[in-house]
Coordinates of C-alpha atoms in Angstrom, one line a residue:
Chain A
M32 CA 12.9 23.9 7.4
S33 CA 12.5 25.4 10.5
V34 CA 13.6 24.2 13.8
A35 CA 11.2 24.6 16.6
A36 CA 12.8 26.9 19.5
G37 CA 14.1 24.7 22.2
G38 CA 14.5 21.6 19.9
G39 CA 11.5 19.3 19.9
A40 CA 8.1 19.6 21.8
P41 CA 8.0 19.4 25.8
S42 CA 6.5 16.1 26.8
K43 CA 5.3 15.0 30.1
V44 CA 5.0 11.1 29.3
E45 CA 8.4 10.0 28.5
P46 CA 8.7 8.5 24.9
M47 CA 10.5 5.2 26.3
K48 CA 7.6 4.6 28.5
L49 CA 4.6 5.1 25.8
R50 CA 7.3 2.7 23.3
I51 CA 7.2 -0.1 26.2
Y52 CA 3.1 0.6 26.4
G53 CA 2.5 0.7 22.5
V54 CA 4.6 -2.1 21.2
V55 CA 3.8 -4.4 24.3
G56 CA 0.3 -3.4 24.5
G57 CA -0.2 -3.9 21.1
L58 CA 1.3 -7.5 20.8
V59 CA -0.3 -8.8 24.0
G60 CA -3.7 -7.7 22.2
I61 CA -2.7 -9.4 19.0
Y62 CA -2.0 -12.8 20.6
L63 CA -4.7 -12.7 23.0
A64 CA -7.2 -12.4 20.3
S65 CA -6.0 -14.9 18.1
L66 CA -5.3 -17.4 21.0
L67 CA -9.1 -16.9 22.5
G68 CA -10.5 -16.5 19.1
P69 CA -10.9 -20.3 18.4
M70 CA -12.0 -20.6 22.1
T71 CA -14.4 -18.1 22.0
G72 CA -15.7 -18.3 18.5
N73 CA -14.0 -15.1 17.5
W74 CA -15.6 -13.0 20.1
A75 CA -12.4 -11.9 21.7
S76 CA -11.3 -10.4 18.3
F77 CA -12.1 -6.8 20.0
I78 CA -8.9 -7.6 22.2
A79 CA -6.7 -7.2 19.4
A80 CA -8.5 -3.9 18.3
L81 CA -7.9 -2.6 21.8
G82 CA -4.6 -3.3 21.6
V83 CA -4.2 -0.9 18.8
I84 CA -5.1 1.9 21.1
P85 CA -1.5 2.0 23.1
A86 CA 0.0 1.6 19.2
V87 CA -1.5 4.6 17.8
V88 CA -0.6 6.4 21.0
L89 CA 3.1 5.4 20.3
G90 CA 2.8 6.6 16.5
A91 CA 1.0 9.8 17.3
N92 CA 3.7 10.8 20.2
S93 CA 6.4 10.4 17.8
V94 CA 4.7 12.3 14.7
R95 CA 4.4 15.0 17.3
R96 CA 8.0 14.7 18.3
V97 CA 9.2 14.7 14.5
C98 CA 6.7 17.4 13.2
S99 CA 7.5 19.5 16.1
Y100 CA 10.8 20.1 14.3
G101 CA 8.7 21.2 10.7
I102 CA 9.4 18.7 8.2
G103 CA 7.9 21.1 5.5
T104 CA 5.6 18.7 4.1
G105 CA 2.7 18.7 6.2
V106 CA 2.1 16.2 9.2
P107 CA 0.4 13.5 7.0
S108 CA 3.2 12.5 4.9
I109 CA 4.5 10.7 7.9
G110 CA 1.6 9.0 8.7
M111 CA 1.5 7.4 5.4
L112 CA 5.1 6.7 5.6
A113 CA 4.2 4.8 9.0
L114 CA 1.8 2.6 7.3
G115 CA 3.8 2.4 4.1
M116 CA 6.6 1.0 6.3
G117 CA 4.6 -0.8 8.3
I118 CA 2.6 -3.1 5.9
V119 CA 5.7 -4.5 4.3
A120 CA 7.3 -5.4 7.6
A121 CA 4.2 -6.9 9.0
M122 CA 3.2 -8.8 6.0
F123 CA 6.9 -9.9 6.1
G124 CA 6.9 -10.8 9.6
L125 CA 3.6 -12.8 9.2
A126 CA 4.7 -14.9 6.1
I127 CA 8.1 -16.1 7.5
G128 CA 7.8 -16.1 11.2
G129 CA 4.7 -18.3 11.9
V130 CA 3.6 -18.0 15.6
I131 CA 6.1 -15.4 16.4
G132 CA 5.2 -13.6 13.0
P133 CA 3.5 -10.4 15.0
I134 CA 6.7 -9.9 16.9
L135 CA 8.9 -10.3 14.0
G136 CA 7.0 -8.0 11.9
T137 CA 6.8 -5.4 14.6
A138 CA 10.7 -5.8 15.2
I139 CA 11.4 -5.3 11.5
A140 CA 9.1 -2.4 10.8
M141 CA 11.0 -0.9 13.8
G142 CA 14.6 -1.5 12.3
F143 CA 13.4 -0.4 8.8
G144 CA 12.0 2.9 10.3
Y145 CA 15.2 3.5 12.2
L146 CA 17.3 3.0 8.7
I147 CA 14.7 5.1 6.9
G148 CA 15.4 7.7 9.9
L149 CA 19.1 7.5 9.2
I150 CA 18.9 8.1 5.5
T151 CA 16.9 11.0 5.7
N152 CA 19.2 12.7 8.1
K153 CA 22.2 11.8 6.3
A154 CA 21.3 11.7 2.4
I155 CA 18.2 14.4 2.8
K156 CA 20.2 16.2 5.5
F157 CA 17.2 16.7 7.8
N158 CA 19.2 16.7 10.8
I159 CA 16.1 16.6 13.3
P160 CA 17.9 14.9 16.2
V161 CA 15.1 12.5 17.4
M162 CA 14.4 11.5 13.6
E163 CA 16.0 8.2 13.9
E164 CA 13.9 7.5 17.2
G165 CA 11.0 8.9 15.5
T166 CA 10.7 6.5 12.5
M167 CA 11.5 3.8 14.3
D168 CA 8.4 4.5 16.9
L169 CA 6.2 5.1 13.7
G170 CA 7.1 1.8 11.8
G171 CA 6.4 -0.3 14.8
A172 CA 3.3 1.8 15.5
G173 CA 2.3 1.4 11.8
A174 CA 2.8 -2.4 12.1
I175 CA 1.0 -3.2 15.0
T176 CA -1.9 -0.6 14.0
L177 CA -2.0 -2.6 10.7
L178 CA -1.7 -6.1 12.1
G179 CA -3.7 -5.4 15.1
L180 CA -7.0 -4.2 13.1
S181 CA -6.5 -7.0 10.5
V182 CA -6.6 -9.4 13.4
A183 CA -10.0 -7.6 14.4
V184 CA -11.2 -8.0 11.1
S185 CA -10.0 -11.6 10.4
G186 CA -10.4 -13.0 14.0
S187 CA -6.6 -14.8 13.7
A188 CA -3.0 -13.9 13.5
D189 CA -2.7 -16.6 11.0
Y190 CA -0.9 -15.2 7.8
A191 CA -3.3 -17.3 5.6
A192 CA -6.6 -16.2 7.2
I193 CA -5.5 -12.6 7.0
Q194 CA -4.8 -13.2 3.5
M195 CA -8.2 -14.2 2.9
S196 CA -10.3 -12.0 4.9
V197 CA -8.6 -9.1 4.9
I198 CA -6.2 -8.7 1.8
A199 CA -8.6 -10.6 -0.5
T200 CA -11.5 -8.7 0.4
G201 CA -9.9 -5.4 0.0
Y202 CA -10.7 -4.5 3.6
I203 CA -6.9 -3.6 3.7
A204 CA -7.4 -0.4 2.1
V205 CA -9.8 0.4 4.8
V206 CA -7.3 -1.0 7.7
F207 CA -4.5 1.2 6.0
I208 CA -6.1 4.3 5.6
A209 CA -8.2 4.3 8.9
G210 CA -4.7 3.3 10.8
S211 CA -2.8 6.2 9.3
L212 CA -5.5 8.7 9.9
A213 CA -5.3 7.4 13.4
I214 CA -1.8 7.9 13.8
L215 CA -1.3 11.1 11.7
H216 CA -4.4 13.0 12.9
P217 CA -4.1 13.7 16.3
F218 CA -0.9 16.1 15.7
N219 CA -2.2 17.2 12.7
A220 CA -5.4 18.8 14.4
N221 CA -3.5 20.0 17.8
L222 CA -0.3 21.3 16.2
G223 CA 0.4 24.8 17.1
P224 CA 2.2 27.1 19.8
D225 CA -0.2 25.8 22.5
E226 CA -0.1 22.1 21.6
T227 CA 0.2 20.2 24.8
Q228 CA 1.3 16.1 24.8
D229 CA -2.0 15.0 26.9
R230 CA -4.3 17.0 24.8
T231 CA -2.7 15.2 21.2
L232 CA -2.5 11.7 23.1
T233 CA -6.2 12.0 24.2
H234 CA -7.0 12.7 20.6
A235 CA -5.2 10.1 19.5
I236 CA -7.3 7.4 21.9
S237 CA -10.3 8.8 20.4
T238 CA -9.0 8.8 16.6
A239 CA -7.8 5.1 17.3
A240 CA -11.2 4.1 18.6
L241 CA -12.5 5.5 15.1
A242 CA -10.3 3.1 13.5
I243 CA -11.5 0.5 15.4
V244 CA -15.3 1.3 14.8
A245 CA -14.0 1.0 11.0
A246 CA -12.3 -2.3 11.6
G247 CA -15.3 -3.7 13.5
I248 CA -17.7 -2.8 10.3
C249 CA -15.1 -4.5 7.9
G250 CA -15.2 -7.6 10.2
I251 CA -18.9 -8.2 10.1
G252 CA -18.5 -9.0 6.4
T253 CA -15.9 -11.8 7.6
I254 CA -16.4 -13.1 11.3
G255 CA -20.0 -12.1 11.2
L256 CA -21.6 -11.1 14.4
P257 CA -18.5 -11.4 17.0
S258 CA -17.4 -8.0 15.2
V259 CA -20.6 -6.2 16.2
L260 CA -18.8 -6.3 19.8
T261 CA -15.7 -4.4 18.4
V262 CA -17.9 -1.6 16.8
I263 CA -19.5 -1.2 20.2
V264 CA -16.4 -1.2 22.3
G265 CA -14.8 1.0 19.6
F266 CA -17.8 3.7 20.0
L267 CA -17.6 3.4 23.9
V268 CA -13.9 4.3 23.7
W269 CA -14.6 6.8 21.3
I270 CA -17.2 8.7 23.5
V271 CA -15.4 8.7 26.7
Y272 CA -12.2 10.1 25.0
F273 CA -13.7 12.5 22.6
K274 CA -15.4 13.8 25.9
K275 CA -12.0 13.9 27.5
F276 CA -10.6 15.5 24.4
F277 CA -13.0 18.1 24.6
Q278 CA -12.4 18.9 28.2
L279 CA -9.0 19.4 27.4
V280 CA -9.6 22.1 24.4
K281 CA -11.6 24.0 26.8
R282 CA -8.8 23.8 29.4
D283 CA -6.1 24.9 27.0
A284 CA -8.5 27.4 25.1
A285 CA -8.4 31.3 25.8
G286 CA -12.0 31.2 26.0
V287 CA -15.0 29.3 24.8
V288 CA -18.1 31.3 23.9
G289 CA -21.3 30.3 21.9
T290 CA -21.8 32.6 19.1
G291 CA -25.3 31.7 18.4
L292 CA -27.1 31.6 15.0
L293 CA -25.9 34.0 12.7
P294 CA -28.4 36.9 12.2
P295 CA -31.0 37.0 9.3
S296 CA -29.2 40.0 7.4
A297 CA -26.2 38.0 7.4
Q298 CA -27.8 35.0 5.0
Chain B
M283 CA 8.4 -18.2 2.1
T284 CA 10.6 -18.4 -0.9
G285 CA 14.1 -18.3 -1.2
I286 CA 16.2 -15.9 -3.6
D287 CA 17.6 -17.1 -6.9
A288 CA 18.2 -15.2 -10.2
T289 CA 14.8 -14.5 -10.9
S290 CA 14.0 -12.9 -7.7
V291 CA 17.2 -10.8 -7.7
M292 CA 15.8 -9.4 -11.2
Y293 CA 12.3 -8.7 -9.6
I294 CA 14.1 -6.7 -6.5
I295 CA 16.0 -4.8 -9.4
E296 CA 12.8 -4.0 -10.9
I297 CA 11.5 -2.7 -7.7
I298 CA 14.7 -0.6 -7.1
I299 CA 14.1 1.1 -10.2
G300 CA 10.5 1.5 -9.9
G301 CA 11.4 3.2 -6.5
L302 CA 13.8 5.5 -8.3
L303 CA 11.1 6.2 -11.1
V304 CA 8.6 7.2 -8.2
A305 CA 11.3 9.0 -6.0
I306 CA 12.4 11.3 -9.1
G307 CA 8.8 11.5 -10.7
V308 CA 7.7 13.2 -7.3
H309 CA 10.4 16.1 -8.3
F310 CA 8.3 17.2 -11.9
V311 CA 5.1 17.4 -9.9
P312 CA 4.2 21.1 -9.2
V313 CA 2.9 20.8 -5.6
G314 CA 2.1 24.1 -4.2
G315 CA 0.6 22.8 -0.6
A316 CA -1.3 25.0 1.7
P317 CA -0.3 28.4 0.3
A318 CA -1.3 27.3 -3.4
A319 CA -4.6 26.0 -2.3
M320 CA -5.1 29.8 -1.1
A321 CA -4.0 30.9 -4.7
Q322 CA -0.5 32.4 -3.1
A323 CA 1.7 30.2 -4.4
T324 CA 2.2 28.2 -7.7
G325 CA 1.4 24.5 -8.0
V326 CA -1.8 22.5 -7.1
G327 CA -2.9 23.2 -3.5
T328 CA -2.2 20.0 -1.8
G329 CA 0.7 17.9 -0.3
T330 CA 2.9 15.8 -2.3
V331 CA 1.8 12.5 -1.0
Q332 CA -1.7 13.1 -1.6
L333 CA -0.8 14.0 -5.5
A334 CA 1.6 11.3 -6.0
A335 CA -0.8 8.6 -4.5
G336 CA -3.9 9.9 -6.4
S337 CA -1.9 9.6 -9.6
G338 CA 0.1 6.5 -8.9
L339 CA -2.8 4.5 -7.8
T340 CA -4.7 5.4 -10.9
G341 CA -1.4 4.4 -12.6
L342 CA -1.6 0.8 -10.7
L343 CA -5.2 0.5 -11.7
A344 CA -4.5 1.1 -15.3
A345 CA -1.6 -1.5 -15.1
G346 CA -3.7 -4.0 -13.2
L347 CA -6.4 -3.8 -16.0
M348 CA -3.4 -4.4 -18.8
M349 CA -2.2 -7.1 -16.9
K350 CA -5.4 -9.1 -17.3
M351 CA -4.8 -8.7 -21.1
T352 CA -1.1 -9.3 -21.4
D353 CA 1.9 -9.9 -19.5
D354 CA 4.0 -7.9 -21.9
L355 CA 6.2 -5.6 -19.5
L356 CA 6.5 -2.6 -21.8
L357 CA 2.7 -2.6 -22.4
I358 CA 2.0 -2.9 -18.6
V359 CA 4.4 0.0 -17.7
A360 CA 3.2 2.0 -20.4
S361 CA -0.5 1.9 -19.7
G362 CA 0.6 2.4 -16.0
A363 CA 2.3 5.7 -16.8
V364 CA -0.6 7.0 -19.2
G365 CA -3.1 6.2 -16.4
A366 CA -0.9 8.4 -14.0
M367 CA -0.7 10.9 -16.8
I368 CA -4.1 11.4 -17.2
M369 CA -5.2 11.6 -13.4
I370 CA -2.5 13.9 -12.6
D371 CA -3.7 16.2 -15.9
A372 CA -7.1 16.0 -15.0
T373 CA -6.2 17.3 -11.4
M374 CA -4.1 20.3 -12.9
V375 CA -6.6 21.0 -15.4
V376 CA -9.4 21.3 -12.9
G377 CA -7.0 22.9 -10.5
N378 CA -6.6 25.8 -13.3
W379 CA -10.1 26.1 -13.9
V380 CA -10.7 27.0 -10.1
Y381 CA -7.8 29.1 -10.0
I382 CA -8.7 31.0 -13.3
Y383 CA -12.2 31.1 -13.2
G384 CA -13.1 30.6 -9.5
V385 CA -10.3 32.7 -7.8
G386 CA -9.7 34.8 -10.5
A387 CA -5.8 34.6 -10.6
P388 CA -3.8 34.3 -13.9
P389 CA -1.6 31.1 -13.5
A390 CA 1.9 32.4 -13.0
S391 CA 5.2 31.4 -11.7
A392 CA 7.5 32.7 -9.5
K393 CA 10.9 30.8 -10.2
V394 CA 11.4 32.0 -13.6
N395 CA 10.7 35.5 -15.6
Y396 CA 10.1 34.0 -18.7
D397 CA 8.2 30.3 -19.1
P398 CA 10.6 28.5 -20.8
I399 CA 8.0 26.8 -23.2
T400 CA 5.6 29.6 -24.1
K401 CA 8.6 32.3 -23.5
L402 CA 5.7 34.6 -22.1
P403 CA 7.0 36.9 -19.0
Q404 CA 5.5 36.0 -15.6
P405 CA 6.0 38.7 -13.1
P406 CA 3.2 41.0 -14.8
Y407 CA 0.9 38.5 -14.0
M408 CA 2.2 37.7 -10.2
A409 CA -0.2 39.1 -7.6
P410 CA 1.7 40.8 -5.1
G411 CA 3.1 39.5 -1.7
T412 CA 2.4 36.2 -3.4
V413 CA 4.6 33.6 -5.2
G414 CA 2.8 32.7 -8.2
Q415 CA -0.5 31.3 -8.6
G416 CA -2.3 28.5 -10.5
I417 CA -0.3 26.2 -13.0
P418 CA 1.4 27.8 -16.0
T419 CA 2.3 25.7 -18.8
V420 CA 5.9 25.0 -17.9
C421 CA 4.5 23.3 -14.5
Y422 CA 1.9 21.6 -16.4
V423 CA 4.4 20.2 -18.6
S424 CA 6.6 19.3 -15.7
G425 CA 3.4 17.6 -14.0
T426 CA 2.8 15.4 -16.7
I427 CA 6.5 14.1 -17.1
G428 CA 6.0 13.3 -13.3
G429 CA 3.0 11.4 -13.9
L430 CA 4.8 9.5 -16.3
L431 CA 7.9 8.6 -14.4
G432 CA 5.4 7.8 -11.2
G433 CA 3.0 5.7 -12.9
A434 CA 5.6 3.8 -14.7
G435 CA 7.5 3.2 -11.7
G436 CA 4.4 2.1 -9.7
S437 CA 3.3 -0.1 -12.4
L438 CA 6.9 -1.8 -12.7
I439 CA 6.7 -2.1 -8.9
Y440 CA 3.5 -4.0 -9.2
F441 CA 4.3 -6.0 -11.8
A442 CA 7.6 -7.5 -10.3
L443 CA 5.5 -8.2 -7.2
L444 CA 2.4 -9.7 -9.0
S445 CA 5.0 -12.2 -10.9
I446 CA 6.4 -13.0 -7.7
N447 CA 3.1 -14.1 -5.7
G448 CA 0.7 -14.0 -7.9
N449 CA -1.7 -12.5 -5.3
P450 CA -3.3 -9.0 -6.9
G451 CA -4.6 -7.8 -3.4
L452 CA -1.2 -8.5 -1.8
S453 CA 0.9 -7.1 -4.6
G454 CA -1.3 -4.0 -4.8
I455 CA -1.2 -3.1 -1.1
F456 CA 2.1 -3.7 -1.1
A457 CA 3.0 -1.6 -4.2
I458 CA 1.1 1.4 -2.4
G459 CA 3.3 0.9 0.6
I460 CA 6.6 0.9 -1.6
F461 CA 5.3 3.9 -3.5
L462 CA 4.4 5.9 -0.4
V463 CA 7.7 5.1 1.2
N464 CA 9.5 6.6 -1.5
A465 CA 7.1 9.4 -2.5
V466 CA 7.4 10.6 1.2
L467 CA 11.3 10.3 1.0
A468 CA 10.9 12.9 -2.2
S469 CA 8.7 15.3 -1.0
W470 CA 10.9 15.5 2.2
N471 CA 14.0 16.2 -0.1
I472 CA 12.0 19.0 -1.8
Q473 CA 10.6 20.1 1.7
G474 CA 7.0 20.1 0.7
T475 CA 6.8 22.6 -2.4
I476 CA 8.0 22.7 -6.1
E477 CA 7.4 23.7 -9.1
G478 CA 8.6 21.4 -11.7
F479 CA 11.8 20.8 -13.3
H480 CA 12.5 24.6 -13.6
D481 CA 12.7 25.4 -9.7
T482 CA 15.9 25.4 -8.2
K483 CA 14.7 22.8 -5.7
F484 CA 14.7 20.2 -8.6
K485 CA 18.5 20.1 -8.5
R486 CA 18.3 18.4 -5.2
W487 CA 17.2 15.1 -6.8
P488 CA 20.5 13.3 -6.8
R489 CA 20.4 13.1 -3.0
V490 CA 17.3 11.2 -3.0
L491 CA 18.4 8.8 -5.3
Q492 CA 20.5 7.3 -2.3
A493 CA 17.6 7.1 0.2
A494 CA 15.4 5.9 -2.5
L495 CA 17.7 3.4 -3.5
L496 CA 18.4 1.9 0.1
A497 CA 14.7 2.2 1.2
S498 CA 13.3 0.1 -1.9
A499 CA 16.2 -2.3 -1.9
I500 CA 15.5 -3.4 1.8
I501 CA 11.8 -3.2 0.8
G502 CA 12.5 -5.5 -2.2
V503 CA 14.3 -8.1 -0.8
M504 CA 11.5 -8.4 2.1
A505 CA 8.9 -8.3 -0.9
V506 CA 10.1 -11.3 -3.0
M507 CA 10.4 -13.6 0.0
I508 CA 6.5 -13.5 0.7
T509 CA 4.5 -15.9 -1.2
G510 CA 1.0 -15.6 -2.3
G511 CA 0.0 -17.4 0.6
A512 CA -3.7 -18.9 1.3

């Protein structure tokens, strides 16, 4: 594999800071939504979806850190790995953890991620210095994204409720793919020599917002009207951050010019 | 939550074997990546994970269908393997149509001078500046073997999971998770592209065994401790 010059992408925001924001923000969202759920008649479920945003930013940042070394397989593989690790750990945590389920699931996902990083460096001989840290963050981000979107769909962090309204209905597939795309797409779309952290992470917020919209639409089938709020919140976040992303694209581009329509002769 | 006893140890072993089959199966699939999408490298023009997931998930569907009829492990695994083989074969056939009739490039391997199966020479058909194009016979056969191993592995995992928790939805999404982790580890091992069993990169397969063994074992232990719930 090719190692990027200088070893890794330059970052303005420290990974540790993003890790704390991502994990704490995501878990606070999940717990707030499931605590307020019964009181507000599930109108608070959008908070869990909002908590997904810092987790996706954490995931996108670690995709950026690991993939800037060049992993040879394309960026999507690592996003799929994140949710693959995340789903098993998250469901395990929920099933055995009870109230502390989401915390347990996230912790297990991060531990499992660290191990995956370790074996890819040792057995597959990747020799990427940030691999262990990167896959640890990815596991955590995957688990929180999955849990947050699942809580947004079901309105509760209870294992039985998620079983019934997310897994048995098949919405888990939407949550899985929307969540992994949210994590993998930002770096996949922005990579290159002119990639900047703020642009990639702003893009991550907008892709997380789209995942929220998807989860909100699924939620209409399970918790009904309150899920419309999730869709609206997701759209608002998307509009704001996609505009911001586009500004950053214009800032980083050499030039933005209108090409006009094709001349009639070219058709 | 259920404890771990002799039966669950057996299920863990089944999950590990399934994971290993998936990880090895990926090494057989002719993955060309982005260069192949431009007909500048041999193989199907997409990433390993997409190919493995596509064929593996079809295998899961086939296995799930068979599980409705019987609980004979052999039949279920065979059904999953055949499902995955059909899917990967269909992908390769259609890919070849595009390369041959659309792009106008004859399938040729860059890794061997003579196709080990048809004995036809390869270099005369290779466009200059490329590393082969399309899916020649040897890659096609190799890909079919990959589908067999991947589908069998995936359905073995699904069978074990469903026997534990009796919940098709949970088992399905879990099997996908285990499948993806092993497929990604394998694709990292081949660094994205491989032509099949005749490729020199194929010799790296023992390396992925350690990785897939450890990953599948951890997931297996977690998976058997989760009940169907609800």
